[in-house]
Amino acid sequence: MERVLAIVSPVFTPLGRSLIAASGELGRWCEFVWQAILWTFRPPYRFDQFSKQMEFVGVKSTWIIALTAFFTGAVFALQSGKVYSLFNMESMVGATVGLSLTREIGPVFAAIMVTARACSAMAAELGTMRVTEQIDALETMAVNPIQYLVVPRIVACTVMVPLLTMLYDYVGVVGSYVVGIYLLGINEGPFMHRLYYYVDADDIWSGLIKAAIFGFLIAAISCYMGYHTRSGAKGVGKATTRAVVVSAVTILITDYFLTTWILEYVINRQ
Amino acid sequence: MIEIKGLHKSFDGVAILKGIDLVIPKGKITVIIGPSGSGKTVLLRHIIGLLKPDKGRVVVDGVDLAALGSRELNDFRRRFGMLFQNAALFDSLSVLDNVAFPLIESHRGRALPDVERIVEQKLALVGLPGIGRKMPSELSGGMRKRVGLARAIVLEPKIILYDEPTTGLDPIMTVAIDNLILSMQQKLSITSVVISHDIDSALRVADQIAMIHDGRIIERGSPEEFRRSENPAAREFLEASGRKANAGEVR
């Protein structure tokens, strides 16, 4: 028995330790999110902070979202057009791009772009505030830092990521239209007809629900990482990197489970 | 009055405070000195309720901080002003907005007083009139500390906590900050708790000096009593300070 333990423990001890550490971290994150939810509904309501964050997350991300959406739709149209041309079905390009954008690419890419542009900044800003004692200063001034700093960021992301997803869907379809009609020479009538025929309101809604959930998660993760920063400038860098990596991975993993749920209960029910 | 009774605190299994007992009298300046890493800042954070003790109590004006809920503790903190080691000014706000911040937050839902006049008055009190439009990044270390002090006194608190107020400052600025601490106490009759390892500064401003060493209070008394202390750690601290002063003369 001792011999077995001697062989097994070098492998399983670190594994067990990291599992315990990970579950501890998850527990602390859940507590943090719960606090943020509670403080969302407690006065005072800081509308100036909400609008400031909405501008930062939403308005200031508009151009980068539009740019990436246009080229995503364009390249998708180019690739699918080449494949469909083998079967003489080029008119399906609009519908294919429309469905992919509204259901998957729009919410996922919009959330990833917001993670890269806004959530990384959130983690760095909160991290710097933590290591320079600005968060402690807020507490000493009888201001709850979760309510003042975290709640507006989470609310802003939850509201703005779906709006940016709508923009992403629209501009992406424009990109596919430009490439499909003017570059691949697809007939406009069938292109638009298929797009209208296959893309339903439910496809758009399901994407927007996903986007709101992604927005909530990436803001909650990034704020958590920044809020619990330690060890000076190095800690701020580490927290920012972790915020981006964990948010991106969370978006992709959550997307799979949300898609399973949406396909089962929203789209297949019809 | 602040009473600290049997205060214990550990971080990751390492004991930082090992049973602190201290009474901080009302309306006086108490300086808590000790070497770096002795637990001074941890003690200060317990006094304002930023940390919860593992064991023991902090009682402020008869109220046990551990017995307060988060909302009550938040309200209770309005009695305090705190000057942080690096001032902890909000980078994104101007000096005016930084100093006005506690005032605006404490008046949420109520009519605001003349914020600009009050802020200018407090800035004048710390010797920095007319700098309200500047950003914290445009200020020197000493100016930042004085703006931090203006922010700490804007609500006219009953207790002010100073975390290493003279660390990193030149001797002239150190004396200026000491004078500010004294004048705040004289003008506003507030209870001041100063955390420092600057013994000269402590002897200049304190009504009471308490020395913390290895997580315990090892010496306590007036500056005169402290000078005559027989405690080896206190003597070492005093002699090191004397050597520092003499080194300059010899050189």
Short mmCIF file of C-alpha atoms in Angstrom, two decimals:
data_model
loop_
_atom_site.label_atom_id
_atom_site.label_comp_id
_atom_site.label_asym_id
_atom_site.label_seq_id
_atom_site.Cartn_x
_atom_site.Cartn_y
_atom_site.Cartn_z
CA MET A 1 0.00 0.00 0.00
CA GLU A 2 2.80 2.40 0.92
CA ARG A 3 4.55 1.61 -2.35
CA VAL A 4 1.38 2.44 -4.29
CA LEU A 5 1.04 5.68 -2.38
CA ALA A 6 4.66 6.56 -3.10
CA ILE A 7 4.02 6.14 -6.83
CA VAL A 8 0.61 7.82 -6.92
CA SER A 9 1.06 10.75 -4.56
CA PRO A 10 3.62 12.76 -6.61
CA VAL A 11 1.04 12.82 -9.43
CA PHE A 12 -2.19 13.20 -7.49
CA THR A 13 -1.04 15.50 -4.66
CA PRO A 14 -0.32 18.53 -6.90
CA LEU A 15 -3.42 17.72 -8.95
CA GLY A 16 -5.55 17.61 -5.80
CA ARG A 17 -3.98 20.81 -4.51
CA SER A 18 -4.69 22.69 -7.73
CA LEU A 19 -8.26 21.35 -7.79
CA ILE A 20 -8.82 22.53 -4.21
CA ALA A 21 -7.26 25.92 -5.04
CA ALA A 22 -9.43 26.23 -8.17
CA SER A 23 -12.62 25.37 -6.32
CA GLY A 24 -11.68 27.84 -3.57
CA GLU A 25 -11.18 30.55 -6.21
CA LEU A 26 -14.51 29.67 -7.84
CA GLY A 27 -16.21 29.92 -4.43
CA ARG A 28 -14.68 33.36 -3.81
CA TRP A 29 -15.76 34.49 -7.28
CA CYS A 30 -19.34 33.33 -6.61
CA GLU A 31 -19.35 35.27 -3.32
CA PHE A 32 -18.00 38.33 -5.15
CA VAL A 33 -20.71 38.06 -7.83
CA TRP A 34 -23.38 37.61 -5.15
CA GLN A 35 -22.19 40.78 -3.42
CA ALA A 36 -22.29 42.62 -6.75
CA ILE A 37 -25.86 41.45 -7.37
CA LEU A 38 -26.95 42.53 -3.87
CA TRP A 39 -25.34 45.97 -4.23
CA THR A 40 -26.94 46.48 -7.65
CA PHE A 41 -30.34 46.87 -6.01
CA ARG A 42 -29.28 48.89 -2.96
CA PRO A 43 -29.32 52.69 -3.05
CA PRO A 44 -27.63 55.01 -3.77
CA TYR A 45 -27.88 54.40 -7.53
CA ARG A 46 -24.93 56.00 -9.27
CA PHE A 47 -26.31 56.76 -12.73
CA ASP A 48 -23.28 58.88 -13.61
CA GLN A 49 -21.03 55.85 -13.06
CA PHE A 50 -23.35 53.61 -15.12
CA SER A 51 -23.39 56.00 -18.07
CA LYS A 52 -19.61 56.53 -17.87
CA GLN A 53 -19.01 52.78 -18.03
CA MET A 54 -21.59 52.28 -20.78
CA GLU A 55 -19.80 54.88 -22.84
CA PHE A 56 -16.46 53.21 -22.18
CA VAL A 57 -17.64 49.65 -22.89
CA GLY A 58 -20.17 50.37 -25.63
CA VAL A 59 -19.72 53.64 -27.46
CA LYS A 60 -15.93 53.48 -27.50
CA SER A 61 -15.98 49.88 -28.81
CA THR A 62 -18.20 50.73 -31.78
CA TRP A 63 -15.49 51.23 -34.38
CA ILE A 64 -13.44 48.19 -33.48
CA ILE A 65 -16.61 46.06 -33.47
CA ALA A 66 -17.73 47.43 -36.85
CA LEU A 67 -14.29 46.90 -38.39
CA THR A 68 -13.88 43.30 -37.20
CA ALA A 69 -17.52 42.48 -38.05
CA PHE A 70 -17.20 43.72 -41.63
CA PHE A 71 -14.14 41.59 -42.33
CA THR A 72 -15.55 38.55 -40.50
CA GLY A 73 -18.69 38.66 -42.68
CA ALA A 74 -16.58 39.31 -45.78
CA VAL A 75 -14.18 36.42 -45.25
CA PHE A 76 -17.00 34.08 -44.29
CA ALA A 77 -18.84 34.97 -47.51
CA LEU A 78 -15.67 34.44 -49.52
CA GLN A 79 -15.02 30.98 -48.05
CA SER A 80 -18.61 29.74 -48.12
CA GLY A 81 -19.12 31.20 -51.63
CA LYS A 82 -16.21 29.13 -52.94
CA VAL A 83 -17.65 25.95 -51.38
CA TYR A 84 -21.24 26.62 -52.47
CA SER A 85 -20.10 27.31 -56.01
CA LEU A 86 -19.15 23.60 -56.26
CA PHE A 87 -22.86 22.80 -55.86
CA ASN A 88 -24.20 25.83 -57.71
CA MET A 89 -25.76 27.11 -54.47
CA GLU A 90 -24.07 30.51 -54.11
CA SER A 91 -27.39 32.10 -53.18
CA MET A 92 -27.12 30.33 -49.79
CA VAL A 93 -24.14 32.49 -48.81
CA GLY A 94 -26.31 35.26 -47.26
CA ALA A 95 -28.37 32.81 -45.21
CA THR A 96 -25.28 30.90 -44.03
CA VAL A 97 -23.46 34.04 -42.95
CA GLY A 98 -26.63 35.49 -41.41
CA LEU A 99 -27.34 32.38 -39.35
CA SER A 100 -23.73 31.96 -38.23
CA LEU A 101 -23.41 35.61 -37.27
CA THR A 102 -26.64 35.91 -35.33
CA ARG A 103 -26.37 32.57 -33.54
CA GLU A 104 -22.65 32.22 -32.88
CA ILE A 105 -20.08 34.53 -34.38
CA GLY A 106 -21.77 37.81 -33.43
CA PRO A 107 -22.09 37.20 -29.67
CA VAL A 108 -18.80 35.30 -29.32
CA PHE A 109 -16.64 37.74 -31.29
CA ALA A 110 -18.30 40.83 -29.83
CA ALA A 111 -17.67 39.48 -26.32
CA ILE A 112 -14.06 38.62 -27.16
CA MET A 113 -13.46 42.10 -28.60
CA VAL A 114 -14.99 43.70 -25.50
CA THR A 115 -12.78 41.46 -23.33
CA ALA A 116 -9.70 42.58 -25.22
CA ARG A 117 -10.57 46.27 -25.29
CA ALA A 118 -12.60 47.02 -22.17
CA CYS A 119 -12.34 44.16 -19.68
CA SER A 120 -8.53 44.11 -19.76
CA ALA A 121 -8.64 47.82 -18.92
CA MET A 122 -11.11 47.15 -16.10
CA ALA A 123 -8.81 44.55 -14.52
CA ALA A 124 -5.79 46.85 -14.87
CA GLU A 125 -7.65 49.87 -13.48
CA LEU A 126 -9.09 48.04 -10.47
CA GLY A 127 -5.75 46.30 -9.90
CA THR A 128 -3.91 49.62 -9.85
CA MET A 129 -6.53 51.05 -7.51
CA ARG A 130 -6.07 48.06 -5.19
CA VAL A 131 -2.26 48.25 -5.01
CA THR A 132 -2.26 52.04 -4.55
CA GLU A 133 -4.81 51.72 -1.69
CA GLN A 134 -7.50 53.67 -3.59
CA ILE A 135 -10.01 50.87 -2.94
CA ASP A 136 -9.19 50.98 0.79
CA ALA A 137 -9.59 54.76 0.66
CA LEU A 138 -13.11 54.31 -0.76
CA GLU A 139 -13.99 52.02 2.15
CA THR A 140 -12.67 54.48 4.71
CA MET A 141 -14.93 57.13 3.12
CA ALA A 142 -17.95 54.90 3.78
CA VAL A 143 -18.35 54.02 0.09
CA ASN A 144 -18.77 50.35 -0.76
CA PRO A 145 -16.16 49.67 -3.47
CA ILE A 146 -18.16 46.82 -4.99
CA GLN A 147 -21.14 49.12 -5.45
CA TYR A 148 -19.07 52.05 -6.68
CA LEU A 149 -16.57 50.26 -8.93
CA VAL A 150 -17.82 46.77 -9.79
CA VAL A 151 -21.61 47.10 -10.20
CA PRO A 152 -21.50 49.82 -12.92
CA ARG A 153 -18.95 47.80 -14.91
CA ILE A 154 -20.97 44.58 -14.74
CA VAL A 155 -24.23 46.33 -15.62
CA ALA A 156 -22.55 48.22 -18.48
CA CYS A 157 -21.12 45.03 -20.00
CA THR A 158 -24.40 43.11 -19.58
CA VAL A 159 -26.30 45.85 -21.42
CA MET A 160 -23.72 46.89 -24.00
CA VAL A 161 -22.43 43.51 -25.25
CA PRO A 162 -25.89 42.58 -26.71
CA LEU A 163 -26.09 46.02 -28.36
CA LEU A 164 -22.62 45.59 -29.81
CA THR A 165 -23.65 42.10 -30.97
CA MET A 166 -26.56 43.63 -32.92
CA LEU A 167 -24.09 45.97 -34.57
CA TYR A 168 -21.74 43.06 -35.23
CA ASP A 169 -24.54 41.03 -36.88
CA TYR A 170 -25.62 43.94 -39.06
CA VAL A 171 -22.15 45.02 -40.21
CA GLY A 172 -21.12 41.38 -40.72
CA VAL A 173 -24.07 40.83 -43.06
CA VAL A 174 -23.13 44.03 -44.91
CA GLY A 175 -19.59 42.62 -45.31
CA SER A 176 -20.91 39.35 -46.71
CA TYR A 177 -23.28 41.28 -49.02
CA VAL A 178 -20.43 43.37 -50.44
CA VAL A 179 -18.24 40.30 -51.09
CA GLY A 180 -21.12 38.08 -52.23
CA ILE A 181 -22.71 40.54 -54.66
CA TYR A 182 -19.78 42.59 -55.94
CA LEU A 183 -16.89 40.11 -55.73
CA LEU A 184 -18.45 36.70 -56.20
CA GLY A 185 -21.19 37.98 -58.53
CA ILE A 186 -24.07 36.34 -56.66
CA ASN A 187 -27.51 37.52 -57.72
CA GLU A 188 -28.87 40.01 -55.20
CA GLY A 189 -32.47 38.71 -55.25
CA PRO A 190 -31.81 35.09 -54.22
CA PHE A 191 -29.08 36.25 -51.80
CA MET A 192 -31.48 38.51 -49.89
CA HIS A 193 -34.43 36.13 -50.22
CA ARG A 194 -32.54 33.25 -48.61
CA LEU A 195 -31.25 35.57 -45.90
CA TYR A 196 -34.80 36.68 -44.99
CA TYR A 197 -36.17 33.15 -45.33
CA TYR A 198 -33.68 31.33 -43.11
CA VAL A 199 -32.79 33.91 -40.45
CA ASP A 200 -35.60 34.19 -37.88
CA ALA A 201 -36.13 36.53 -34.95
CA ASP A 202 -35.36 33.58 -32.63
CA ASP A 203 -31.88 33.29 -34.12
CA ILE A 204 -31.26 36.93 -33.31
CA TRP A 205 -32.78 36.66 -29.83
CA SER A 206 -30.81 33.54 -28.94
CA GLY A 207 -27.61 35.36 -29.91
CA LEU A 208 -28.54 38.38 -27.85
CA ILE A 209 -29.31 36.24 -24.77
CA LYS A 210 -25.88 34.65 -25.15
CA ALA A 211 -24.29 38.07 -25.53
CA ALA A 212 -25.89 39.36 -22.32
CA ILE A 213 -24.64 36.30 -20.41
CA PHE A 214 -21.15 36.68 -21.89
CA GLY A 215 -21.16 40.38 -21.00
CA PHE A 216 -22.09 39.62 -17.39
CA LEU A 217 -19.45 36.87 -17.08
CA ILE A 218 -16.51 38.72 -18.63
CA ALA A 219 -17.13 41.83 -16.52
CA ALA A 220 -17.55 39.79 -13.34
CA ILE A 221 -14.34 37.83 -14.06
CA SER A 222 -12.27 40.89 -14.97
CA CYS A 223 -13.48 42.93 -12.01
CA TYR A 224 -12.79 39.99 -9.67
CA MET A 225 -9.23 39.62 -10.99
CA GLY A 226 -8.55 43.35 -10.68
CA TYR A 227 -10.24 43.71 -7.30
CA HIS A 228 -8.11 40.95 -5.75
CA THR A 229 -4.77 42.06 -7.19
CA ARG A 230 -1.70 41.71 -4.99
CA SER A 231 2.02 42.46 -5.24
CA GLY A 232 2.33 45.80 -6.99
CA ALA A 233 2.89 46.39 -10.71
CA LYS A 234 3.72 42.73 -11.36
CA GLY A 235 0.42 41.74 -9.75
CA VAL A 236 -1.50 44.19 -11.94
CA GLY A 237 0.05 42.68 -15.09
CA LYS A 238 -0.72 39.17 -13.88
CA ALA A 239 -4.32 40.07 -13.01
CA THR A 240 -4.87 41.64 -16.45
CA THR A 241 -3.49 38.62 -18.28
CA ARG A 242 -5.58 36.25 -16.16
CA ALA A 243 -8.69 38.36 -16.72
CA VAL A 244 -8.33 38.18 -20.52
CA VAL A 245 -7.41 34.48 -20.64
CA VAL A 246 -10.10 33.32 -18.20
CA SER A 247 -12.75 35.51 -19.87
CA ALA A 248 -11.94 34.22 -23.37
CA VAL A 249 -11.94 30.59 -22.23
CA THR A 250 -15.18 31.13 -20.29
CA ILE A 251 -16.87 32.64 -23.37
CA LEU A 252 -16.02 29.60 -25.50
CA ILE A 253 -16.92 26.97 -22.88
CA THR A 254 -20.14 28.73 -21.86
CA ASP A 255 -21.03 29.11 -25.54
CA TYR A 256 -21.12 25.35 -26.00
CA PHE A 257 -23.50 24.80 -23.07
CA LEU A 258 -25.69 27.77 -23.96
CA THR A 259 -25.93 26.55 -27.55
CA THR A 260 -26.97 23.09 -26.35
CA TRP A 261 -29.67 24.67 -24.20
CA ILE A 262 -30.84 27.10 -26.89
CA LEU A 263 -30.98 24.40 -29.59
CA GLU A 264 -32.91 22.10 -27.27
CA TYR A 265 -35.38 24.51 -25.71
CA VAL A 266 -35.64 27.56 -27.97
CA ILE A 267 -35.03 26.64 -31.60
CA ASN A 268 -36.09 22.94 -31.71
CA ARG A 269 -39.31 23.65 -29.83
CA GLN A 270 -40.81 25.36 -32.86
CA MET B 1 -11.56 57.01 22.98
CA ILE B 2 -10.30 53.93 21.17
CA GLU B 3 -9.73 50.74 23.15
CA ILE B 4 -7.86 47.83 21.60
CA LYS B 5 -8.17 44.65 23.63
CA GLY B 6 -6.19 41.43 23.04
CA LEU B 7 -5.99 41.94 19.26
CA HIS B 8 -4.66 38.98 17.26
CA LYS B 9 -4.28 38.75 13.49
CA SER B 10 -2.56 36.22 11.23
CA PHE B 11 -2.13 36.08 7.46
CA ASP B 12 -1.59 32.69 5.81
CA GLY B 13 -0.68 31.20 9.18
CA VAL B 14 1.87 33.92 10.01
CA ALA B 15 0.97 35.81 13.21
CA ILE B 16 1.29 39.57 12.71
CA LEU B 17 -0.49 40.88 15.81
CA LYS B 18 -0.06 38.73 18.92
CA GLY B 19 -2.30 40.34 21.52
CA ILE B 20 -2.30 44.13 21.25
CA ASP B 21 -3.71 46.04 24.24
CA LEU B 22 -3.81 49.80 23.85
CA VAL B 23 -5.97 52.74 24.90
CA ILE B 24 -5.94 55.79 22.62
CA PRO B 25 -7.23 58.83 24.54
CA LYS B 26 -9.75 61.24 23.05
CA GLY B 27 -8.50 64.54 21.63
CA LYS B 28 -4.81 63.59 21.86
CA ILE B 29 -2.12 62.56 19.38
CA THR B 30 -1.01 58.97 19.82
CA VAL B 31 1.96 57.86 17.75
CA ILE B 32 2.45 54.13 17.23
CA ILE B 33 6.04 53.47 16.28
CA GLY B 34 7.91 50.33 15.41
CA PRO B 35 10.25 48.84 12.85
CA SER B 36 9.04 48.01 9.33
CA GLY B 37 6.95 44.83 9.25
CA SER B 38 6.07 45.00 12.96
CA GLY B 39 2.31 45.20 12.24
CA LYS B 40 1.67 48.95 12.59
CA THR B 41 -0.38 49.31 9.41
CA VAL B 42 -2.30 46.10 10.17
CA LEU B 43 -3.20 47.60 13.55
CA LEU B 44 -4.34 50.86 11.92
CA ARG B 45 -6.54 48.94 9.47
CA HIS B 46 -8.23 47.21 12.40
CA ILE B 47 -8.98 50.56 14.03
CA ILE B 48 -11.00 51.69 10.99
CA GLY B 49 -12.53 48.27 10.40
CA LEU B 50 -10.76 47.48 7.11
CA LEU B 51 -9.59 44.21 8.69
CA LYS B 52 -11.42 41.93 11.08
CA PRO B 53 -9.48 40.57 14.04
CA ASP B 54 -8.96 36.82 14.49
CA LYS B 55 -9.32 37.40 18.22
CA GLY B 56 -9.80 40.46 20.40
CA ARG B 57 -11.78 43.69 20.02
CA VAL B 58 -11.52 47.25 18.81
CA VAL B 59 -13.93 49.52 20.67
CA VAL B 60 -14.37 53.08 19.37
CA ASP B 61 -16.36 55.49 21.58
CA GLY B 62 -17.98 52.47 23.26
CA VAL B 63 -18.89 50.71 19.99
CA ASP B 64 -17.34 47.31 19.24
CA LEU B 65 -16.50 47.40 15.50
CA ALA B 66 -16.81 43.61 15.15
CA ALA B 67 -20.45 43.82 16.27
CA LEU B 68 -21.41 46.16 13.42
CA GLY B 69 -22.94 44.95 10.15
CA SER B 70 -21.41 46.13 6.87
CA ARG B 71 -23.87 49.03 6.48
CA GLU B 72 -23.52 50.16 10.10
CA LEU B 73 -19.74 49.93 9.80
CA ASN B 74 -19.92 52.05 6.64
CA ASP B 75 -21.89 54.74 8.48
CA PHE B 76 -19.62 54.49 11.50
CA ARG B 77 -16.57 55.16 9.30
CA ARG B 78 -17.81 58.71 8.71
CA ARG B 79 -16.32 59.48 12.17
CA PHE B 80 -12.88 58.74 10.74
CA GLY B 81 -10.57 60.43 8.29
CA MET B 82 -7.56 58.54 7.04
CA LEU B 83 -4.36 59.69 5.39
CA PHE B 84 -2.78 56.80 3.50
CA GLN B 85 0.95 56.24 3.14
CA ASN B 86 0.96 57.29 -0.53
CA ALA B 87 -2.12 59.51 -0.10
CA ALA B 88 -4.30 57.11 -2.22
CA LEU B 89 -5.73 59.98 -4.27
CA PHE B 90 -8.06 58.90 -7.09
CA ASP B 91 -5.96 59.23 -10.27
CA SER B 92 -8.92 59.93 -12.51
CA LEU B 93 -10.24 62.85 -10.44
CA SER B 94 -8.88 66.38 -10.02
CA VAL B 95 -7.71 67.63 -6.62
CA LEU B 96 -11.04 69.42 -6.20
CA ASP B 97 -13.03 66.25 -6.96
CA ASN B 98 -10.76 64.17 -4.71
CA VAL B 99 -11.27 66.45 -1.71
CA ALA B 100 -14.98 66.89 -2.48
CA PHE B 101 -15.55 63.13 -2.85
CA PRO B 102 -16.37 62.30 0.82
CA LEU B 103 -18.53 65.42 1.03
CA ILE B 104 -20.60 64.51 -2.04
CA GLU B 105 -20.91 60.86 -0.99
CA SER B 106 -22.05 61.73 2.53
CA HIS B 107 -24.72 64.10 1.16
CA ARG B 108 -26.27 61.68 -1.37
CA GLY B 109 -30.01 62.27 -1.50
CA ARG B 110 -29.67 65.54 0.45
CA ALA B 111 -28.93 69.14 -0.51
CA LEU B 112 -25.23 69.69 -1.10
CA PRO B 113 -23.43 72.44 0.78
CA ASP B 114 -21.16 74.87 -1.08
CA VAL B 115 -18.66 72.18 -2.07
CA GLU B 116 -16.12 74.43 -3.81
CA ARG B 117 -15.93 76.83 -0.87
CA ILE B 118 -15.44 74.01 1.66
CA VAL B 119 -12.81 72.30 -0.51
CA GLU B 120 -10.90 75.57 -0.99
CA GLN B 121 -11.06 76.19 2.77
CA LYS B 122 -9.59 72.74 3.51
CA LEU B 123 -6.90 73.13 0.86
CA ALA B 124 -5.95 76.46 2.41
CA LEU B 125 -5.78 74.76 5.81
CA VAL B 126 -3.12 72.36 4.49
CA GLY B 127 -1.27 75.19 2.77
CA LEU B 128 -2.30 74.47 -0.81
CA PRO B 129 -4.88 77.08 -1.83
CA GLY B 130 -5.88 77.34 -5.49
CA ILE B 131 -4.70 73.93 -6.73
CA GLY B 132 -8.19 72.42 -7.11
CA ARG B 133 -7.98 72.11 -10.91
CA LYS B 134 -4.70 70.15 -10.88
CA MET B 135 -4.60 66.39 -11.34
CA PRO B 136 -2.85 64.16 -8.73
CA SER B 137 -0.17 63.25 -11.30
CA GLU B 138 0.92 66.92 -11.38
CA LEU B 139 1.66 67.01 -7.64
CA SER B 140 4.84 66.24 -5.68
CA GLY B 141 4.86 63.58 -2.93
CA GLY B 142 4.48 66.17 -0.17
CA MET B 143 1.64 67.95 -1.98
CA ARG B 144 -0.16 64.65 -2.52
CA LYS B 145 0.04 63.92 1.20
CA ARG B 146 -1.35 67.35 2.03
CA VAL B 147 -4.20 66.91 -0.46
CA GLY B 148 -4.81 63.49 1.13
CA LEU B 149 -4.99 65.23 4.49
CA ALA B 150 -7.42 67.84 3.13
CA ARG B 151 -9.62 64.96 1.92
CA ALA B 152 -9.33 63.24 5.31
CA ILE B 153 -10.54 66.35 7.20
CA VAL B 154 -13.21 67.54 4.77
CA LEU B 155 -16.01 65.91 6.77
CA GLU B 156 -14.49 67.22 10.02
CA PRO B 157 -14.06 63.75 11.51
CA LYS B 158 -13.64 63.03 15.20
CA ILE B 159 -10.67 60.73 14.59
CA ILE B 160 -7.86 61.00 12.02
CA LEU B 161 -5.57 58.08 11.23
CA TYR B 162 -2.20 58.84 9.62
CA ASP B 163 -0.35 55.95 7.96
CA GLU B 164 3.34 56.84 7.81
CA PRO B 165 2.69 60.50 6.97
CA THR B 166 6.36 61.52 6.73
CA THR B 167 7.83 58.48 4.97
CA GLY B 168 9.73 59.42 1.82
CA LEU B 169 9.61 63.16 2.47
CA ASP B 170 12.55 65.55 2.79
CA PRO B 171 13.29 66.97 6.30
CA ILE B 172 11.59 70.31 5.56
CA MET B 173 8.43 68.64 4.32
CA THR B 174 8.57 66.23 7.30
CA VAL B 175 8.49 69.16 9.72
CA ALA B 176 5.72 70.79 7.65
CA ILE B 177 3.58 67.63 7.90
CA ASP B 178 4.32 67.36 11.65
CA ASN B 179 3.16 70.94 12.09
CA LEU B 180 0.04 70.16 10.10
CA ILE B 181 -0.76 67.19 12.36
CA LEU B 182 -0.29 69.42 15.40
CA SER B 183 -2.37 72.28 13.99
CA MET B 184 -5.19 69.88 12.95
CA GLN B 185 -5.31 68.60 16.51
CA GLN B 186 -5.21 72.09 18.00
CA LYS B 187 -7.75 73.66 15.61
CA LEU B 188 -10.23 70.79 15.40
CA SER B 189 -9.51 68.98 18.74
CA ILE B 190 -9.60 65.62 17.06
CA THR B 191 -8.17 62.30 18.16
CA SER B 192 -5.12 61.51 16.03
CA VAL B 193 -3.45 58.15 15.57
CA VAL B 194 -0.14 58.33 13.72
CA ILE B 195 1.70 55.27 12.48
CA SER B 196 5.38 55.97 11.96
CA HIS B 197 8.92 54.66 12.24
CA ASP B 198 10.28 58.20 12.39
CA ILE B 199 11.14 58.57 16.10
CA ASP B 200 12.10 62.27 15.82
CA SER B 201 8.78 63.08 14.27
CA ALA B 202 7.01 61.00 16.93
CA LEU B 203 8.77 62.84 19.77
CA ARG B 204 7.80 66.17 18.20
CA VAL B 205 4.07 65.62 17.81
CA ALA B 206 2.97 62.90 20.25
CA ASP B 207 1.01 63.19 23.46
CA GLN B 208 1.44 59.44 23.82
CA ILE B 209 3.89 57.08 22.12
CA ALA B 210 3.29 53.34 21.91
CA MET B 211 5.94 51.06 20.49
CA ILE B 212 4.95 47.91 18.67
CA HIS B 213 7.50 45.15 18.30
CA ASP B 214 6.98 41.62 17.04
CA GLY B 215 3.19 42.01 17.13
CA ARG B 216 2.98 43.32 20.71
CA ILE B 217 3.00 46.72 22.43
CA ILE B 218 6.28 46.73 24.34
CA GLU B 219 6.40 50.34 25.55
CA ARG B 220 3.91 53.12 26.10
CA GLY B 221 4.05 56.59 27.62
CA SER B 222 4.53 60.30 27.03
CA PRO B 223 7.50 61.39 24.83
CA GLU B 224 9.50 62.13 28.00
CA GLU B 225 8.73 58.71 29.49
CA PHE B 226 9.59 57.10 26.18
CA ARG B 227 12.97 58.87 26.07
CA ARG B 228 13.78 57.38 29.49
CA SER B 229 12.56 53.88 28.56
CA GLU B 230 14.71 50.96 29.70
CA ASN B 231 13.16 48.55 27.21
CA PRO B 232 16.01 47.23 25.00
CA ALA B 233 14.03 47.45 21.74
CA ALA B 234 12.89 51.01 22.53
CA ARG B 235 16.44 52.00 23.51
CA GLU B 236 17.79 50.51 20.29
CA PHE B 237 15.23 52.53 18.32
CA LEU B 238 16.13 55.76 20.14
CA GLU B 239 19.87 55.15 19.83
CA ALA B 240 19.62 54.33 16.13
CA SER B 241 17.83 57.64 15.66
CA GLY B 242 20.56 59.44 17.66
CA ARG B 243 23.29 57.73 15.61
CA LYS B 244 21.54 58.86 12.42
CA ALA B 245 21.55 62.47 13.62
CA ASN B 246 25.19 62.28 14.79
CA ALA B 247 26.34 60.65 11.55
CA GLY B 248 25.41 63.84 9.74
CA GLU B 249 27.37 65.99 12.22
CA VAL B 250 30.51 63.76 12.08
CA ARG B 251 30.47 63.75 8.31
#
